[in-house]
Tab-separated table of C-alpha atoms and ligand atoms in Angstrom:
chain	number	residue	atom	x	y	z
A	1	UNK	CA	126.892	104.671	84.838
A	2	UNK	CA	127.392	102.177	87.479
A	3	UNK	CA	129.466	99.189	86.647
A	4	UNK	CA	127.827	95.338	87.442
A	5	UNK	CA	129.742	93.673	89.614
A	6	UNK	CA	131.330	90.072	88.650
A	7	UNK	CA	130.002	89.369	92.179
A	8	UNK	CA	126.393	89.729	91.303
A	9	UNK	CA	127.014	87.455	88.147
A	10	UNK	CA	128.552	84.901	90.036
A	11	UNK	CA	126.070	84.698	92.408
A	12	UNK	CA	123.437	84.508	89.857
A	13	UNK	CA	125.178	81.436	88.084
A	14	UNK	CA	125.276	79.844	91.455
A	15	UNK	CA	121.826	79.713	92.935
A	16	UNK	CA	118.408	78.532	92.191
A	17	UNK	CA	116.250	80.562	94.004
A	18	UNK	CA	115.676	83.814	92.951
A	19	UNK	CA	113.238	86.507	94.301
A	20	UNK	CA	112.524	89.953	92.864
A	21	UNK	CA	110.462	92.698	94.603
A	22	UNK	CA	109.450	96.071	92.731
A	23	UNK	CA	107.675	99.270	93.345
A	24	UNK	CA	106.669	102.055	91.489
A	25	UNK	CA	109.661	103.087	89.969
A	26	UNK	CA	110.152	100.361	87.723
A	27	UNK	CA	107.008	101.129	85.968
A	28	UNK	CA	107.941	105.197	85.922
A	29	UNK	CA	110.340	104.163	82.500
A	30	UNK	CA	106.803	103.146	81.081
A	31	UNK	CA	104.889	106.784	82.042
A	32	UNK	CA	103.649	105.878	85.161
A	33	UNK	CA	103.858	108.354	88.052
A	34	UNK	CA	105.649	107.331	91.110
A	35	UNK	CA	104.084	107.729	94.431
A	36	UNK	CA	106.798	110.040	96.447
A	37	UNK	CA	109.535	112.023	95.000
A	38	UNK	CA	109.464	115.144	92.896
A	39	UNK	CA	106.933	115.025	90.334
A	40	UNK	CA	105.318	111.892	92.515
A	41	UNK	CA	101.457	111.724	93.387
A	42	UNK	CA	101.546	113.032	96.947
A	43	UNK	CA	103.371	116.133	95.782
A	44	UNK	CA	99.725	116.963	94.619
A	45	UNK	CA	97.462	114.896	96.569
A	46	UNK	CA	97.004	113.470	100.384
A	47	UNK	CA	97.676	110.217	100.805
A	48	UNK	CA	95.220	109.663	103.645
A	49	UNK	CA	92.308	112.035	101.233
A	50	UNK	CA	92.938	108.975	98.238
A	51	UNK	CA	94.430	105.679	99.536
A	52	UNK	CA	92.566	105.507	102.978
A	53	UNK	CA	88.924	103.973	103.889
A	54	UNK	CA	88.466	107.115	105.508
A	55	UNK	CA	89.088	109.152	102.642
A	56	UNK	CA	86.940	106.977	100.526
A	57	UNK	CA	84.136	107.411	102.386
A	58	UNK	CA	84.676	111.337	102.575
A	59	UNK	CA	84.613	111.836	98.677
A	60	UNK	CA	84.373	108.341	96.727
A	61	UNK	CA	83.833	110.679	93.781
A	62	UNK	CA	87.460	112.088	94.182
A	63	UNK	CA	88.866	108.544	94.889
A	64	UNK	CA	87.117	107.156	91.588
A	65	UNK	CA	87.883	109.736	89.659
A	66	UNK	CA	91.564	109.288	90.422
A	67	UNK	CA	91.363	105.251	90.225
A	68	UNK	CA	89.426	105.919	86.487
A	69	UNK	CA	92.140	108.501	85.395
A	70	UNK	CA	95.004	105.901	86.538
A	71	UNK	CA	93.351	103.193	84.788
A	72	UNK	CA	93.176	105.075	82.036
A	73	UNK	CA	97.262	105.556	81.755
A	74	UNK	CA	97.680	102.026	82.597
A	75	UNK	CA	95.569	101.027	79.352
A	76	UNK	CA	98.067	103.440	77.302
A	77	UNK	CA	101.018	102.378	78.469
A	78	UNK	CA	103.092	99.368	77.723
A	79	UNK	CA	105.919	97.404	79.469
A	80	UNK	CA	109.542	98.342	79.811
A	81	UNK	CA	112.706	96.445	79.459
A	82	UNK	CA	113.018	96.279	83.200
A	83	UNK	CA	109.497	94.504	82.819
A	84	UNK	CA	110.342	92.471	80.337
A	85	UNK	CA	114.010	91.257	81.920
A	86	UNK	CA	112.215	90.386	85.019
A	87	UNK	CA	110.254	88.351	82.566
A	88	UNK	CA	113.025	87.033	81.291
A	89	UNK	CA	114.925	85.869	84.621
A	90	UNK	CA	111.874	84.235	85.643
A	91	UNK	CA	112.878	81.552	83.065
A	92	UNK	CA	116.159	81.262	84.097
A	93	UNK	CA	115.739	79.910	87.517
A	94	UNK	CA	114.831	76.948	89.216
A	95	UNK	CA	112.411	78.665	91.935
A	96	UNK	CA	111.440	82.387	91.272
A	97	UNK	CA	109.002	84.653	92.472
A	98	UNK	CA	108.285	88.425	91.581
A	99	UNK	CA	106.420	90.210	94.642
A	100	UNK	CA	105.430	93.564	93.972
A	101	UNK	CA	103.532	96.693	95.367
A	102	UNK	CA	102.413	98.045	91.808
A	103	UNK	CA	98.968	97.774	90.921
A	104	UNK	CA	99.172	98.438	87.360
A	105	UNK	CA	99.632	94.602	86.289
A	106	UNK	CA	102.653	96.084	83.496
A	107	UNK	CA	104.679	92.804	85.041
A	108	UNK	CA	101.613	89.851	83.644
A	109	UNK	CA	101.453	91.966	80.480
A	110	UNK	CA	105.498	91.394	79.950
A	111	UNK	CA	104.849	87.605	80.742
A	112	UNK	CA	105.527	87.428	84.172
A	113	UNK	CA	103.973	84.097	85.555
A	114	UNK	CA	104.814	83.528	89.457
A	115	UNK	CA	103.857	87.267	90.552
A	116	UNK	CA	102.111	88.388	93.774
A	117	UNK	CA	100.360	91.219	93.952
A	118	UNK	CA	100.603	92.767	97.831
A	119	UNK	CA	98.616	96.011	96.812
A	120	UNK	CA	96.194	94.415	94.637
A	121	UNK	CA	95.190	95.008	91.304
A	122	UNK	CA	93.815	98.537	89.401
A	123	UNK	CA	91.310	96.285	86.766
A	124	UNK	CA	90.022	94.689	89.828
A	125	UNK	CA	86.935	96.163	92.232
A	126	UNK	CA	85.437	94.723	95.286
A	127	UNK	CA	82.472	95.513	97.483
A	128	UNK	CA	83.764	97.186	100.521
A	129	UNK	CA	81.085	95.333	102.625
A	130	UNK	CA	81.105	91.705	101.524
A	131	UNK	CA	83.810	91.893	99.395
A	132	UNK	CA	81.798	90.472	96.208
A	133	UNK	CA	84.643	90.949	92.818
A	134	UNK	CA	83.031	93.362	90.524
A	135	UNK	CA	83.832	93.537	86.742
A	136	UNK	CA	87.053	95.452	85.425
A	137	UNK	CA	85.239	98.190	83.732
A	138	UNK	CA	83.148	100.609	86.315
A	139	UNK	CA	80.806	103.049	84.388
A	140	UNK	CA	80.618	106.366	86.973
A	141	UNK	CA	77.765	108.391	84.333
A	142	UNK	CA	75.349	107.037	86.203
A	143	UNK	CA	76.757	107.491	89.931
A	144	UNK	CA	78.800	105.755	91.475
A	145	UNK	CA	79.019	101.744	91.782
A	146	UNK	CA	76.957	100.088	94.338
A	147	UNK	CA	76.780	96.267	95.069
A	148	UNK	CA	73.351	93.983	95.287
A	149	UNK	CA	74.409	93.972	99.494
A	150	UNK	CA	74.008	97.468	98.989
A	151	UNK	CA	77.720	98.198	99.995
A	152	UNK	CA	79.537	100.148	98.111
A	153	UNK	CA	82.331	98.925	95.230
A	154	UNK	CA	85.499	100.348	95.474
A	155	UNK	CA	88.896	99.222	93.321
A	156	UNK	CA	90.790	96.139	94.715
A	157	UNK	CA	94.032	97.524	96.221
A	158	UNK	CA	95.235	97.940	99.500
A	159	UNK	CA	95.153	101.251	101.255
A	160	UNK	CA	96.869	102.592	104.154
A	161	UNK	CA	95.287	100.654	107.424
A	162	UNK	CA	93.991	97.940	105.864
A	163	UNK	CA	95.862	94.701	105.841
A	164	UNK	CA	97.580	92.943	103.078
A	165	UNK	CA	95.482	89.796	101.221
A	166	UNK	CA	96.668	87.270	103.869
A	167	UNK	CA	97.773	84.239	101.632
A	168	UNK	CA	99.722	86.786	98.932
A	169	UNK	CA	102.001	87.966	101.963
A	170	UNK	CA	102.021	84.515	103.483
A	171	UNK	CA	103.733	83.480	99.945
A	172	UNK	CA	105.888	86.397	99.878
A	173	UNK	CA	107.203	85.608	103.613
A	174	UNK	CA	107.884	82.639	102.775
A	175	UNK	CA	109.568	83.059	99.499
A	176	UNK	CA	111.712	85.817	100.580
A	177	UNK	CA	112.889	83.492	103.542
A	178	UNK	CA	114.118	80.990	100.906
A	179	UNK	CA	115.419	82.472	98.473
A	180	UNK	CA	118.952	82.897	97.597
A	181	UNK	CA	119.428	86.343	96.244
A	182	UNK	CA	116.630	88.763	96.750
A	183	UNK	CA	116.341	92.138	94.146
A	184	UNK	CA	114.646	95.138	95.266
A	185	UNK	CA	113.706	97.377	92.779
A	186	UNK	CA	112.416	100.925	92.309
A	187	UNK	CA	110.633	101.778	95.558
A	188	UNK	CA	111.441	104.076	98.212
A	189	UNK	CA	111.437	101.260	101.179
A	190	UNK	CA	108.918	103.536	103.206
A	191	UNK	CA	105.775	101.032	103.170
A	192	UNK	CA	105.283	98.461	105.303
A	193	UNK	CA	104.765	95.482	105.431
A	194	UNK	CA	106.597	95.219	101.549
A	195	UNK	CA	109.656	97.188	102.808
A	196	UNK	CA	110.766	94.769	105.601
A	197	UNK	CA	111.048	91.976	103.069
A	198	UNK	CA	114.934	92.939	102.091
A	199	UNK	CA	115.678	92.568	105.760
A	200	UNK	CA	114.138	89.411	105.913
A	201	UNK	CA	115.766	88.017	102.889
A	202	UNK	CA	119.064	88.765	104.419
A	203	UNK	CA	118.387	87.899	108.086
A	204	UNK	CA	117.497	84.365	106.264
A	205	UNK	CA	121.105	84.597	104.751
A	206	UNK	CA	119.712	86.047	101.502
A	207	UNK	CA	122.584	88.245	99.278
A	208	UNK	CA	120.337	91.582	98.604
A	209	UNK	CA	120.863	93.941	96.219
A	210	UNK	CA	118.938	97.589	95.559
A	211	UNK	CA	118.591	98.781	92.155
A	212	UNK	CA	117.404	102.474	92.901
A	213	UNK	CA	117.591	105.962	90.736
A	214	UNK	CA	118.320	107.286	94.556
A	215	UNK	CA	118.905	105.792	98.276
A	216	UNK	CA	116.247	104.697	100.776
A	217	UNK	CA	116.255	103.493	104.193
A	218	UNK	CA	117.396	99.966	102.993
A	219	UNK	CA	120.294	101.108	100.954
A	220	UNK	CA	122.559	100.833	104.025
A	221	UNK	CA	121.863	97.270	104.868
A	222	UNK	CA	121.802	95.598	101.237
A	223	UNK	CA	124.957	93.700	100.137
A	224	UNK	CA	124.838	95.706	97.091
A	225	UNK	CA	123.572	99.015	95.578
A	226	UNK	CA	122.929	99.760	91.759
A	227	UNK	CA	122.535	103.211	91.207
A	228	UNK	CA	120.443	103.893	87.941
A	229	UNK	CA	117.014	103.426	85.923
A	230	UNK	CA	115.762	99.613	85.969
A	231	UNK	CA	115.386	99.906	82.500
A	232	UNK	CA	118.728	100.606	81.843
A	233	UNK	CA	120.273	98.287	84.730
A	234	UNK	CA	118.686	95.022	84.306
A	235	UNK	CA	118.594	94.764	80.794
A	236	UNK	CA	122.924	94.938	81.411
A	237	UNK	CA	122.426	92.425	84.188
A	238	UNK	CA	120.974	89.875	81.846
A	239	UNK	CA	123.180	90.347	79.055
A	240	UNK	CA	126.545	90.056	81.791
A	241	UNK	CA	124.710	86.861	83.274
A	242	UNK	CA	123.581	85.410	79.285
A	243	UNK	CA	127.618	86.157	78.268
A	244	UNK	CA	128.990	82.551	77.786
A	245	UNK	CA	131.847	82.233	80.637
A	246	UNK	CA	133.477	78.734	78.844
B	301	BJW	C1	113.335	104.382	90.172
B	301	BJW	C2	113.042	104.797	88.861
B	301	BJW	C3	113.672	104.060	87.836
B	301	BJW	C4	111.971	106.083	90.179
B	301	BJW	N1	114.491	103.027	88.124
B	301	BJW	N2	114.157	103.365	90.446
B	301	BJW	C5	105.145	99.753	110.660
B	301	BJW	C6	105.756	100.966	110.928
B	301	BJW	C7	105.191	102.153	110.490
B	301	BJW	C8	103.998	102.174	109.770
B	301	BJW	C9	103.408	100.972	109.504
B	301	BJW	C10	103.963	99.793	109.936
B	301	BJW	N3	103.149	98.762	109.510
B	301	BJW	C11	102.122	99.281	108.832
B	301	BJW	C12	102.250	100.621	108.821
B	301	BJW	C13	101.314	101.568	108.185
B	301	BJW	C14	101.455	101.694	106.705
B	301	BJW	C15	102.846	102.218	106.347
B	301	BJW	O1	103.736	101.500	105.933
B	301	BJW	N4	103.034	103.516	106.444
B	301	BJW	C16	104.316	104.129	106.071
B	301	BJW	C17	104.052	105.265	105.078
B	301	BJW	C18	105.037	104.560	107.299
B	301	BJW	N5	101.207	100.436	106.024
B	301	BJW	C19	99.979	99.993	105.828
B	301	BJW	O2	98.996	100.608	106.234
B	301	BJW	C20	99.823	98.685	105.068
B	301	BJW	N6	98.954	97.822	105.773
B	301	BJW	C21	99.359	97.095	106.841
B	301	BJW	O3	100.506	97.098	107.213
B	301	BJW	O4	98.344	96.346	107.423
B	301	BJW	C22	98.559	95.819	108.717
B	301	BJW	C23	98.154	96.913	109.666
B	301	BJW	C24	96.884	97.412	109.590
B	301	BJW	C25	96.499	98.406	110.478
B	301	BJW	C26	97.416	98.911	111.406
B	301	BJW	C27	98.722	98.401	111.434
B	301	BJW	C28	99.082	97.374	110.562
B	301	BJW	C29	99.145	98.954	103.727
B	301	BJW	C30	99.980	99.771	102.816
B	301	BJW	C31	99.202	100.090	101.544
B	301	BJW	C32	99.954	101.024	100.621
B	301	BJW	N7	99.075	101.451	99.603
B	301	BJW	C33	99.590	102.226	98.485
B	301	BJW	C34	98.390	102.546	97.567
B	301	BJW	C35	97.972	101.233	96.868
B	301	BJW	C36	96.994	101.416	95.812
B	301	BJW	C37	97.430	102.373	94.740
B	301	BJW	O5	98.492	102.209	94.106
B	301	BJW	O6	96.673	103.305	94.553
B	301	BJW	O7	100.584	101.479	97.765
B	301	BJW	S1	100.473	103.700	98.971
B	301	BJW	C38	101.709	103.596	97.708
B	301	BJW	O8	103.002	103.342	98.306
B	301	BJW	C39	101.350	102.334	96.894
B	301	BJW	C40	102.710	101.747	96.649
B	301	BJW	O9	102.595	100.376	96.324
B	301	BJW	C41	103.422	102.016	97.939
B	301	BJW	C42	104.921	101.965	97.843
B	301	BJW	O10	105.412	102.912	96.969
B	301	BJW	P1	106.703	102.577	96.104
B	301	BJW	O11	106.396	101.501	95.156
B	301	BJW	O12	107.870	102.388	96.977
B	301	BJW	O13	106.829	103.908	95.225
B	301	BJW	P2	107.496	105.316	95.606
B	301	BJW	O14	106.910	106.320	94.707
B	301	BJW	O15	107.441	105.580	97.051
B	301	BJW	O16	109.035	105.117	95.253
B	301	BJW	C43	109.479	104.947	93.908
B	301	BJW	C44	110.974	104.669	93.976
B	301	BJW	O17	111.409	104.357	92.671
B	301	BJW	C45	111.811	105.870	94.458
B	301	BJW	O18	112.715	105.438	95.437
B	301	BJW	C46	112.563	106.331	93.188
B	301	BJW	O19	113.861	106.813	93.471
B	301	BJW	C47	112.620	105.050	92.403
B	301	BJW	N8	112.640	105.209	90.935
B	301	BJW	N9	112.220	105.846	88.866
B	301	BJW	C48	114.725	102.718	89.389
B	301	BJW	N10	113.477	104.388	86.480
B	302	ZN	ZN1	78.462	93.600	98.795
């Protein structure tokens, strides 16, 4: 297993603002299924067909059904220790923001507070008209969801096309430009906007380390890559940064 580097640790002593950006991999440690990779959701289902408008609008059956049965794992599944370290950091810093593209909310549950959400949220719906917030639990026995404008309710994330909620990626531009040291962890750096943020940290002067089972496209331009499972990784960064150095 990959050794921590005193450098990281250092670092970590010596600034105050921290930011930490995750994907689906740091939730795949609690049972969730990542999006790409083997064993991932799009080996067995179109992205376009179930994270799309279009594809919505084609079968909103399918797309429910798949939202429902994802909602159900999320209820049966509980935080990790790479959850609950990010947790954990958060009270170590100064200024400290977790931005991630996971939908699941498995960061609030560990007691993350300053988190933004650039996906949305899975316990959330929305009208896809006038974008009226519907309640958490949807009820498809009797059809599917419609709201009082007569549009039709559909769960609050972001799919491919569509843009990002505006003042969640306004926070997370701006956060990433200040902070100090800038974590990536667990995604596969493919999706935009989320996956220029590293670059942006460390055009801003930003140290940036990957914590990733595997490379991505980023892995060449971060300061520093961690190869290995969040859940084993960060739990051994806290207890190296938590070590008393007197
Ligand atoms: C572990 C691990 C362990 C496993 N420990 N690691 C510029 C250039 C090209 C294209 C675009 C562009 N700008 C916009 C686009 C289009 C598009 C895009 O990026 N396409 C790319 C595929 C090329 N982006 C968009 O459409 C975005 N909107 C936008 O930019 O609006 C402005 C605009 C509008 C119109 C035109 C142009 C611009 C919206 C993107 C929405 C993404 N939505 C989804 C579904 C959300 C809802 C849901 O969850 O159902 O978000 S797709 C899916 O991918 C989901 C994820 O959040 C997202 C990222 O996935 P992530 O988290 O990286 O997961 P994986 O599975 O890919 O990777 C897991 C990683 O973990 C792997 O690397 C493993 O190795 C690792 N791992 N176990 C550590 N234990
Ligand atoms: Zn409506």
């Amino acid at each position: 297993m990959c050794q921590i580097p005193d450098e990281l640790i250092k670092r970590m002593r010596n600034i105050r603002r921290l930011v930490i950006s995750t994907g689906a991999g740091v939730s795949a440690e609690s049972g969730v299924p990542t999006f790409r990779g083997d064993g991932g959701v799009w080996d067995k289902m179109s992205p376009h067909e179930m994270a799309s408008v279009d594809g919505f609008m084609k079968n909103p059956e399918l797309v429910w059904q798949w939202y429902q049965h994802r909602l159900e794992i999320r209820d049966n599944v509980k935080p990790n220790r790479g959850h609950e370290v990010i947790a954990e950091l958060e009270k170590r810093f100064d200024y400290f923001t977790l931005i991630t593209q996971n939908i699941d909310g498995l960061h609030t549950v560990a007691g993350s507070i300053n988190v933004l959400e650039l996906h949305g949220n899975i316990t959330r719906n929305k009208c896809l008209d006038c974008q009226e917030m519907y309640e958490p639990e949807i009820d498809l026995s009797d059809g599917l969801p419609y709201c009082e404008c007569g549009g039709m309710i559909r769960p609050d994330v972001v799919w491919f096309g569509e843009s990002l909620p505006e003042t969640v990626l306004e926070k997370a531009f701006t956060d990433t430009e200040a902070s100090e040291l800038f974590i990536s962890v667990g995604t596969s750096a493919i999706v935009q906007p989320a996956a220029s943020l590293p670059l942006m940290a460390s055009r801003s002067g930003a140290y940036v380390v990957e914590i990733n089972l595997e490379s991505t496209p980023m892995t060449a331009s971060v300061d520093l890559f961690l190869q290995g499972k969040s859940g084993e990784l960060l739990p051994r960064i806290l207890d190296e940064f938590s070590k008393n150095t007197d």
